[in-house]
XYZ file of N, CA and C in Angstrom:
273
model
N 0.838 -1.189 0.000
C 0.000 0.000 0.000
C 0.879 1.247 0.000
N 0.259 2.681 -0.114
C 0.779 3.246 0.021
C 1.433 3.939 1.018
N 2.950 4.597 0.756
C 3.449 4.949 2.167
C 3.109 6.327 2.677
N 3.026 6.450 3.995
C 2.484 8.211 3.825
C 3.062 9.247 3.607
N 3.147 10.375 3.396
C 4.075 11.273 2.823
C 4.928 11.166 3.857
N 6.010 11.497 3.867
C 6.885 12.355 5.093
C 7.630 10.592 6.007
N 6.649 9.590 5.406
C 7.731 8.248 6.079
C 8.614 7.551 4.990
N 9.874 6.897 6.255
C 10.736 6.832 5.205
C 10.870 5.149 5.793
N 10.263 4.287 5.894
C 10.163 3.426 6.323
C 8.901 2.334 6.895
N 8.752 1.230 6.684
C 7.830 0.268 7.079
C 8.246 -0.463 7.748
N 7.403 -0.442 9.226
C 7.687 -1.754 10.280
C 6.514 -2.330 9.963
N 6.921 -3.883 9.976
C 5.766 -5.250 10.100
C 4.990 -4.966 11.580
N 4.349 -5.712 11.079
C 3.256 -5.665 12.492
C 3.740 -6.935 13.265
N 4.773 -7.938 12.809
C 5.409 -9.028 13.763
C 6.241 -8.354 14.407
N 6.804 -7.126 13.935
C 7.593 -6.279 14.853
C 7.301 -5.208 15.751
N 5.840 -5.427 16.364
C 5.160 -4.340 17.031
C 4.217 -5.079 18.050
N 3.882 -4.732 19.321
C 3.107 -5.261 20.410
C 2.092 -4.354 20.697
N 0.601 -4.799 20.892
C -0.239 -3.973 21.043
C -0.253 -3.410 22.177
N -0.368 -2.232 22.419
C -0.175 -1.686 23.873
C -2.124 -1.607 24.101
N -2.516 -0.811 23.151
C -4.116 -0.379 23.724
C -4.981 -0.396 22.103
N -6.133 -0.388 22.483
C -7.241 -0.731 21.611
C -8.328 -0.264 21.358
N -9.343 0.078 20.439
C -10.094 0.557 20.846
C -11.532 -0.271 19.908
N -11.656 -1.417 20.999
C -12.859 -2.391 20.796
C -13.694 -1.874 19.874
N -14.586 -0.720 20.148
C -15.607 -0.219 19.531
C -15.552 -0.082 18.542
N -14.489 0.597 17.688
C -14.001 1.152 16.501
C -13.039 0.081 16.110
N -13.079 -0.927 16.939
C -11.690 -2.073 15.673
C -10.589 -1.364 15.359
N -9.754 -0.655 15.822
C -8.720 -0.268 15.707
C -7.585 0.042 16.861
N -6.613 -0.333 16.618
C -5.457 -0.027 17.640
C -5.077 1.309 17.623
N -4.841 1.596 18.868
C -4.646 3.023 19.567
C -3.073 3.421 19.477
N -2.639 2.674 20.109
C -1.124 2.601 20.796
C -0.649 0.655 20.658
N 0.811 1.290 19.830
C 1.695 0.219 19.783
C 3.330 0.389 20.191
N 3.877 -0.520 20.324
C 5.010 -0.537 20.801
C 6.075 -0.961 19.772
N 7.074 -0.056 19.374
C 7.888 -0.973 17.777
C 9.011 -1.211 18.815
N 9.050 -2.813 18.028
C 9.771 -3.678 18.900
C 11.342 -3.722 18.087
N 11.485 -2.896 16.981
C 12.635 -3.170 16.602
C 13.150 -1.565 16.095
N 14.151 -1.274 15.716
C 14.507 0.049 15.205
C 14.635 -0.281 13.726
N 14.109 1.084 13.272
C 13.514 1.021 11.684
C 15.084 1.833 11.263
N 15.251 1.806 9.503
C 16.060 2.102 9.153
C 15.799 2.393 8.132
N 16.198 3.822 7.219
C 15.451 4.423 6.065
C 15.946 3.645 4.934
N 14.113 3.697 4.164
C 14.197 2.680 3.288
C 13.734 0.984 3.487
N 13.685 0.834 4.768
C 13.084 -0.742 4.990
C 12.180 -0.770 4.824
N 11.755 -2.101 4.022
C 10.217 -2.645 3.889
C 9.961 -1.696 2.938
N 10.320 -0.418 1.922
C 9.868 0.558 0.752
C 10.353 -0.283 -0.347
N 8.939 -0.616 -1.245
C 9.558 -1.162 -2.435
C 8.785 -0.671 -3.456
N 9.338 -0.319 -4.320
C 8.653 0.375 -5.974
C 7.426 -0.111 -6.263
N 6.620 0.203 -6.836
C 5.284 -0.259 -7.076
C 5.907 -1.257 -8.503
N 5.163 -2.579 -8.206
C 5.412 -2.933 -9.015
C 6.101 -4.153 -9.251
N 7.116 -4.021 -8.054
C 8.548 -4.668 -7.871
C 8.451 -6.583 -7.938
N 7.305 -6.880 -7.476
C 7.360 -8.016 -7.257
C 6.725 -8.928 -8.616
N 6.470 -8.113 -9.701
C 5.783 -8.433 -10.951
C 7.177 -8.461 -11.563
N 7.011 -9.379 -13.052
C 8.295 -8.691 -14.106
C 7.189 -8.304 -14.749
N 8.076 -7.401 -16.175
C 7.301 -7.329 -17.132
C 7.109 -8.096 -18.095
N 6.177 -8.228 -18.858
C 4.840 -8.779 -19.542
C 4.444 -10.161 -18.535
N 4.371 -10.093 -17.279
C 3.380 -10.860 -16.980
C 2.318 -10.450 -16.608
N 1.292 -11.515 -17.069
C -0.397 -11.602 -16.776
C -0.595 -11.294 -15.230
N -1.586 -10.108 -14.819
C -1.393 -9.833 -13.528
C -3.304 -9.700 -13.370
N -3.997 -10.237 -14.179
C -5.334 -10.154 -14.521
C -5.819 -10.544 -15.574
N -6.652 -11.695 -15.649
C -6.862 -12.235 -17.074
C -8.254 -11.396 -17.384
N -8.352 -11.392 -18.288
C -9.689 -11.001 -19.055
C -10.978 -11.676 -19.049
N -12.214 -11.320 -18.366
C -13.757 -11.574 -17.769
C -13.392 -11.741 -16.199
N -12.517 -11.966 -15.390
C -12.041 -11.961 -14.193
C -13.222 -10.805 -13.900
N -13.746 -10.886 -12.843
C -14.612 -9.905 -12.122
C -13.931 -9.352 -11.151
N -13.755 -7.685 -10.393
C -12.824 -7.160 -9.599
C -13.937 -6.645 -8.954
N -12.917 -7.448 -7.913
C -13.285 -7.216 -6.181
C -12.082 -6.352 -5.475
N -12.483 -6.294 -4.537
C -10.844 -5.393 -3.397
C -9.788 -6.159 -3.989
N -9.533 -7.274 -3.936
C -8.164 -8.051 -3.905
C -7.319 -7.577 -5.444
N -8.308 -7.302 -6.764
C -7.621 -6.928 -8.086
C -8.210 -5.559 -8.030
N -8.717 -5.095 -7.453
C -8.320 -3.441 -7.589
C -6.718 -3.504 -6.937
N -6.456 -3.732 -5.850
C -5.119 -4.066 -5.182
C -4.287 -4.388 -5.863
N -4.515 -5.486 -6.553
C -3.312 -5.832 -7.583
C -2.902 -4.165 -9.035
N -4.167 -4.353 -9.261
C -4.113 -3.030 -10.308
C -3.186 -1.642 -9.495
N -3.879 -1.409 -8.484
C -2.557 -0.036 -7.827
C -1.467 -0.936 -7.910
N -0.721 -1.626 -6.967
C 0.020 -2.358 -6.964
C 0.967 -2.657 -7.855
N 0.558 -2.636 -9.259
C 1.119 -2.304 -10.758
C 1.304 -0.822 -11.346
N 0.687 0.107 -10.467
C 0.798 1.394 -10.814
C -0.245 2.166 -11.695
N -1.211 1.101 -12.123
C -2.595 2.234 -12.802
C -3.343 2.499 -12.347
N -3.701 3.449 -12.715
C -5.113 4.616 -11.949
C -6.416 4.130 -12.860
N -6.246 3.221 -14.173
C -7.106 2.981 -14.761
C -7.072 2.013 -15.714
N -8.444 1.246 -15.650
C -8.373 -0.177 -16.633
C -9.898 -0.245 -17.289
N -10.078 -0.876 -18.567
C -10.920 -0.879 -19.156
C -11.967 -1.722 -18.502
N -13.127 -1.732 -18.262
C -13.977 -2.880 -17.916
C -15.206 -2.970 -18.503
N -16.204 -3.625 -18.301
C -17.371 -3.672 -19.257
C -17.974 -4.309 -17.897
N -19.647 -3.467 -18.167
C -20.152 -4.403 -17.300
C -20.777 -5.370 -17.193
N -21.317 -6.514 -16.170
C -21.608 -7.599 -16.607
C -22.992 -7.714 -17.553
N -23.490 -8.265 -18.356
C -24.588 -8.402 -19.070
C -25.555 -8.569 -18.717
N -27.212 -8.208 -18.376
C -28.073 -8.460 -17.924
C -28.672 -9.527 -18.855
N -29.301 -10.960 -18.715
C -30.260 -11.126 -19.594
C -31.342 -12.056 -19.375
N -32.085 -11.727 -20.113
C -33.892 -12.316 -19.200
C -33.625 -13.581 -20.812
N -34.891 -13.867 -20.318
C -35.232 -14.849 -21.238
C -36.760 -15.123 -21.466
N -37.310 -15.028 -22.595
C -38.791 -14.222 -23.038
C -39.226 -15.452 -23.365
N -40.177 -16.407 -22.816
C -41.067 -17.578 -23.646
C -42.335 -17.229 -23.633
């Protein structure tokens, strides 16, 4: 995903202990980084883990979260799609 402006680094979450929580809202409050970060760790190019010309989405594939993900992930803001076909059937 993306990194936020102004960081220069990614810690894993195997490298962090939850300190506090906040049940209601499903989200953690306060964590503890269990290791020292170093600029540039865990930052990798969009892209990086693809080569090029491989198939990263075949064609009629239906997109859900997981291939919108892949699509940023590759670096486009935009892909052709069509939508699915409605069709009745008249007897």
């Amino acid at each position: 995903s993306a990194v936020p402006v102004g960081a220069d680094a990614v810690i894993q979450v195997e490298d962090t202990e939850l300190l506090e929580a906040d049940k209601a809202r499903d989200v953690e409050v306060k964590v503890r980084v269990l290791r020292k970060a170093t600029a540039g760790q865990d930052i990798r190019p969009v892209g990086c883990d693809i080569a090029v010309g491989d198939v990263v989405l075949r064609r009629g594939l239906a997109l859900a979260p997981p291939e919108v993900g892949l699509v940023c992930a590759v670096g486009r803001s935009r892909v052709l799609v069509h939508r699915r076909p409605r069709v009745a059937v008249l007897s």
